[in-house]
């Protein structure tokens, strides 16, 4: 029971963060645009694509509270984005210190994946 509430809490926190991150990128927030184009060398179009993916993944985590497979897919997508974000920070000579937040989100996504995969397996046993 405690495991379920821990998973749901982490899943809700991730969902809120990624809905917010997605909206910030899709609204072309000045800071996001500056960082994506000047610091990282990516295009604004790429920022919009990442923003849309983050928004959809965040919504998927919310849906995943009732559909564990959706949570697995959404958390997997977030995990890939955060691994890429860590590499981007390192490649941009920002170092590991700025990669700490993406690492935390990556670990949270992995926790959601592991927890929800257990739930999916349990449901299969009953079918």
PDB file of C-alpha atoms in Angstrom:
ATOM      1  CA  UNK A   1       0.000   0.000   0.000  1.00  0.00           C
ATOM      2  CA  UNK A   2       2.787   2.465   0.895  1.00  0.00           C
ATOM      3  CA  UNK A   3       4.579   1.513  -2.329  1.00  0.00           C
ATOM      4  CA  UNK A   4       1.469   2.444  -4.337  1.00  0.00           C
ATOM      5  CA  UNK A   5       1.149   5.856  -2.706  1.00  0.00           C
ATOM      6  CA  UNK A   6       4.845   6.559  -3.147  1.00  0.00           C
ATOM      7  CA  UNK A   7       4.603   5.663  -6.820  1.00  0.00           C
ATOM      8  CA  UNK A   8       1.479   7.770  -7.318  1.00  0.00           C
ATOM      9  CA  UNK A   9       3.057  10.754  -5.553  1.00  0.00           C
ATOM     10  CA  UNK A  10       6.191  10.585  -7.687  1.00  0.00           C
ATOM     11  CA  UNK A  11       4.083  10.068 -10.801  1.00  0.00           C
ATOM     12  CA  UNK A  12       1.931  13.124 -10.003  1.00  0.00           C
ATOM     13  CA  UNK A  13       5.019  15.266  -9.311  1.00  0.00           C
ATOM     14  CA  UNK A  14       6.581  14.182 -12.611  1.00  0.00           C
ATOM     15  CA  UNK A  15       3.312  14.826 -14.440  1.00  0.00           C
ATOM     16  CA  UNK A  16       3.011  18.348 -13.015  1.00  0.00           C
ATOM     17  CA  UNK A  17       6.633  19.128 -13.863  1.00  0.00           C
ATOM     18  CA  UNK A  18       6.401  17.883 -17.437  1.00  0.00           C
ATOM     19  CA  UNK A  19       3.101  19.558 -18.180  1.00  0.00           C
ATOM     20  CA  UNK A  20       4.702  22.787 -16.957  1.00  0.00           C
ATOM     21  CA  UNK A  21       7.949  22.213 -18.896  1.00  0.00           C
ATOM     22  CA  UNK A  22       5.987  21.436 -22.043  1.00  0.00           C
ATOM     23  CA  UNK A  23       3.840  24.549 -21.717  1.00  0.00           C
ATOM     24  CA  UNK A  24       6.933  26.719 -21.137  1.00  0.00           C
ATOM     25  CA  UNK A  25       8.561  25.418 -24.300  1.00  0.00           C
ATOM     26  CA  UNK A  26       5.398  25.574 -26.407  1.00  0.00           C
ATOM     27  CA  UNK A  27       4.698  29.140 -25.292  1.00  0.00           C
ATOM     28  CA  UNK A  28       8.221  30.097 -26.441  1.00  0.00           C
ATOM     29  CA  UNK A  29       9.098  31.464 -23.023  1.00  0.00           C
ATOM     30  CA  UNK A  30      12.057  33.841 -23.486  1.00  0.00           C
ATOM     31  CA  UNK A  31      14.370  31.927 -21.142  1.00  0.00           C
ATOM     32  CA  UNK A  32      13.587  28.590 -22.811  1.00  0.00           C
ATOM     33  CA  UNK A  33      14.140  30.026 -26.276  1.00  0.00           C
ATOM     34  CA  UNK A  34      17.443  31.621 -25.264  1.00  0.00           C
ATOM     35  CA  UNK A  35      18.764  28.454 -23.646  1.00  0.00           C
ATOM     36  CA  UNK A  36      17.691  26.178 -26.504  1.00  0.00           C
ATOM     37  CA  UNK A  37      19.102  28.360 -29.270  1.00  0.00           C
ATOM     38  CA  UNK A  38      22.130  30.136 -27.806  1.00  0.00           C
ATOM     39  CA  UNK A  39      23.373  27.819 -25.084  1.00  0.00           C
ATOM     40  CA  UNK A  40      22.584  24.428 -26.619  1.00  0.00           C
ATOM     41  CA  UNK A  41      22.564  25.336 -30.314  1.00  0.00           C
ATOM     42  CA  UNK A  42      19.193  23.748 -31.039  1.00  0.00           C
ATOM     43  CA  UNK A  43      16.490  25.255 -33.227  1.00  0.00           C
ATOM     44  CA  UNK A  44      13.230  26.755 -32.003  1.00  0.00           C
ATOM     45  CA  UNK A  45      11.428  24.014 -33.940  1.00  0.00           C
ATOM     46  CA  UNK A  46      13.283  21.391 -31.891  1.00  0.00           C
ATOM     47  CA  UNK A  47      12.225  23.231 -28.718  1.00  0.00           C
ATOM     48  CA  UNK A  48       8.579  23.012 -29.836  1.00  0.00           C
ATOM     49  CA  UNK A  49       8.933  19.299 -30.578  1.00  0.00           C
ATOM     50  CA  UNK A  50      10.465  18.600 -27.170  1.00  0.00           C
ATOM     51  CA  UNK A  51       7.800  20.788 -25.526  1.00  0.00           C
ATOM     52  CA  UNK A  52       4.998  18.840 -27.223  1.00  0.00           C
ATOM     53  CA  UNK A  53       6.564  15.520 -26.241  1.00  0.00           C
ATOM     54  CA  UNK A  54       6.983  16.673 -22.626  1.00  0.00           C
ATOM     55  CA  UNK A  55       3.398  17.911 -22.460  1.00  0.00           C
ATOM     56  CA  UNK A  56       2.015  14.658 -23.883  1.00  0.00           C
ATOM     57  CA  UNK A  57       4.233  12.585 -21.555  1.00  0.00           C
ATOM     58  CA  UNK A  58       3.049  14.617 -18.554  1.00  0.00           C
ATOM     59  CA  UNK A  59      -0.585  14.063 -19.532  1.00  0.00           C
ATOM     60  CA  UNK A  60       0.237  10.389 -20.109  1.00  0.00           C
ATOM     61  CA  UNK A  61       1.488  10.121 -16.532  1.00  0.00           C
ATOM     62  CA  UNK A  62      -1.824  11.498 -15.298  1.00  0.00           C
ATOM     63  CA  UNK A  63      -3.742   8.981 -17.423  1.00  0.00           C
ATOM     64  CA  UNK A  64      -1.268   6.373 -16.175  1.00  0.00           C
ATOM     65  CA  UNK A  65      -2.703   6.661 -12.686  1.00  0.00           C
ATOM     66  CA  UNK A  66      -5.543   4.489 -14.079  1.00  0.00           C
ATOM     67  CA  UNK A  67      -3.717   2.857 -17.009  1.00  0.00           C
ATOM     68  CA  UNK A  68      -0.310   1.528 -15.885  1.00  0.00           C
ATOM     69  CA  UNK A  69       0.840   0.815 -19.458  1.00  0.00           C
ATOM     70  CA  UNK A  70       0.393   4.482 -20.339  1.00  0.00           C
ATOM     71  CA  UNK A  71       2.500   5.425 -17.313  1.00  0.00           C
ATOM     72  CA  UNK A  72       5.215   2.999 -18.457  1.00  0.00           C
ATOM     73  CA  UNK A  73       5.378   4.550 -21.918  1.00  0.00           C
ATOM     74  CA  UNK A  74       5.243   8.132 -20.625  1.00  0.00           C
ATOM     75  CA  UNK A  75       7.897   7.546 -17.963  1.00  0.00           C
ATOM     76  CA  UNK A  76      10.081   5.822 -20.570  1.00  0.00           C
ATOM     77  CA  UNK A  77       9.819   8.854 -22.837  1.00  0.00           C
ATOM     78  CA  UNK A  78      10.677  11.167 -19.943  1.00  0.00           C
ATOM     79  CA  UNK A  79      13.638   8.951 -19.072  1.00  0.00           C
ATOM     80  CA  UNK A  80      14.974   9.217 -22.632  1.00  0.00           C
ATOM     81  CA  UNK A  81      14.488  12.985 -22.660  1.00  0.00           C
ATOM     82  CA  UNK A  82      16.294  13.347 -19.329  1.00  0.00           C
ATOM     83  CA  UNK A  83      19.199  11.149 -20.414  1.00  0.00           C
ATOM     84  CA  UNK A  84      19.490  13.345 -23.514  1.00  0.00           C
ATOM     85  CA  UNK A  85      19.228  16.489 -21.373  1.00  0.00           C
ATOM     86  CA  UNK A  86      22.108  15.297 -19.217  1.00  0.00           C
ATOM     87  CA  UNK A  87      24.227  14.723 -22.313  1.00  0.00           C
ATOM     88  CA  UNK A  88      23.273  18.162 -23.652  1.00  0.00           C
ATOM     89  CA  UNK A  89      24.377  19.837 -20.412  1.00  0.00           C
ATOM     90  CA  UNK A  90      27.679  17.981 -20.448  1.00  0.00           C
ATOM     91  CA  UNK A  91      28.261  18.664 -24.164  1.00  0.00           C
ATOM     92  CA  UNK A  92      27.597  22.371 -23.549  1.00  0.00           C
ATOM     93  CA  UNK A  93      30.385  22.439 -20.947  1.00  0.00           C
ATOM     94  CA  UNK A  94      27.936  23.106 -18.141  1.00  0.00           C
ATOM     95  CA  UNK A  95      29.191  20.101 -16.239  1.00  0.00           C
ATOM     96  CA  UNK A  96      27.534  17.547 -14.015  1.00  0.00           C
ATOM     97  CA  UNK A  97      26.213  20.149 -11.576  1.00  0.00           C
ATOM     98  CA  UNK A  98      23.611  21.316 -14.097  1.00  0.00           C
ATOM     99  CA  UNK A  99      22.885  17.690 -14.946  1.00  0.00           C
ATOM    100  CA  UNK A 100      21.737  16.990 -11.397  1.00  0.00           C
ATOM    101  CA  UNK A 101      18.085  17.979 -11.939  1.00  0.00           C
ATOM    102  CA  UNK A 102      17.736  15.890 -15.128  1.00  0.00           C
ATOM    103  CA  UNK A 103      19.355  13.006 -13.223  1.00  0.00           C
ATOM    104  CA  UNK A 104      16.780  13.323 -10.430  1.00  0.00           C
ATOM    105  CA  UNK A 105      13.930  13.358 -12.972  1.00  0.00           C
ATOM    106  CA  UNK A 106      15.499  10.363 -14.742  1.00  0.00           C
ATOM    107  CA  UNK A 107      15.621   8.427 -11.462  1.00  0.00           C
ATOM    108  CA  UNK A 108      12.011   9.375 -10.709  1.00  0.00           C
ATOM    109  CA  UNK A 109      10.971   8.163 -14.176  1.00  0.00           C
ATOM    110  CA  UNK A 110      12.831   4.882 -13.618  1.00  0.00           C
ATOM    111  CA  UNK A 111      11.049   4.448 -10.287  1.00  0.00           C
ATOM    112  CA  UNK A 112       7.673   4.943 -12.017  1.00  0.00           C
ATOM    113  CA  UNK A 113       8.665   2.458 -14.744  1.00  0.00           C
ATOM    114  CA  UNK A 114       9.711  -0.202 -12.243  1.00  0.00           C
ATOM    115  CA  UNK A 115       6.674   0.323 -10.023  1.00  0.00           C
ATOM    116  CA  UNK A 116       4.174   0.303 -12.871  1.00  0.00           C
ATOM    117  CA  UNK A 117       5.755  -2.693 -14.579  1.00  0.00           C
ATOM    118  CA  UNK A 118       5.053  -4.630 -11.398  1.00  0.00           C
ATOM    119  CA  UNK A 119       1.421  -3.514 -11.595  1.00  0.00           C
ATOM    120  CA  UNK A 120       1.148  -4.554 -15.241  1.00  0.00           C
ATOM    121  CA  UNK A 121       2.618  -7.971 -14.423  1.00  0.00           C
ATOM    122  CA  UNK A 122       0.177  -8.442 -11.520  1.00  0.00           C
ATOM    123  CA  UNK A 123      -2.759  -7.616 -13.798  1.00  0.00           C
ATOM    124  CA  UNK A 124      -1.552 -10.224 -16.324  1.00  0.00           C
ATOM    125  CA  UNK A 125      -1.580 -12.892 -13.622  1.00  0.00           C
ATOM    126  CA  UNK A 126      -5.282 -12.304 -13.016  1.00  0.00           C
ATOM    127  CA  UNK A 127      -6.224 -12.444 -16.691  1.00  0.00           C
TER     128      UNK A 127
END
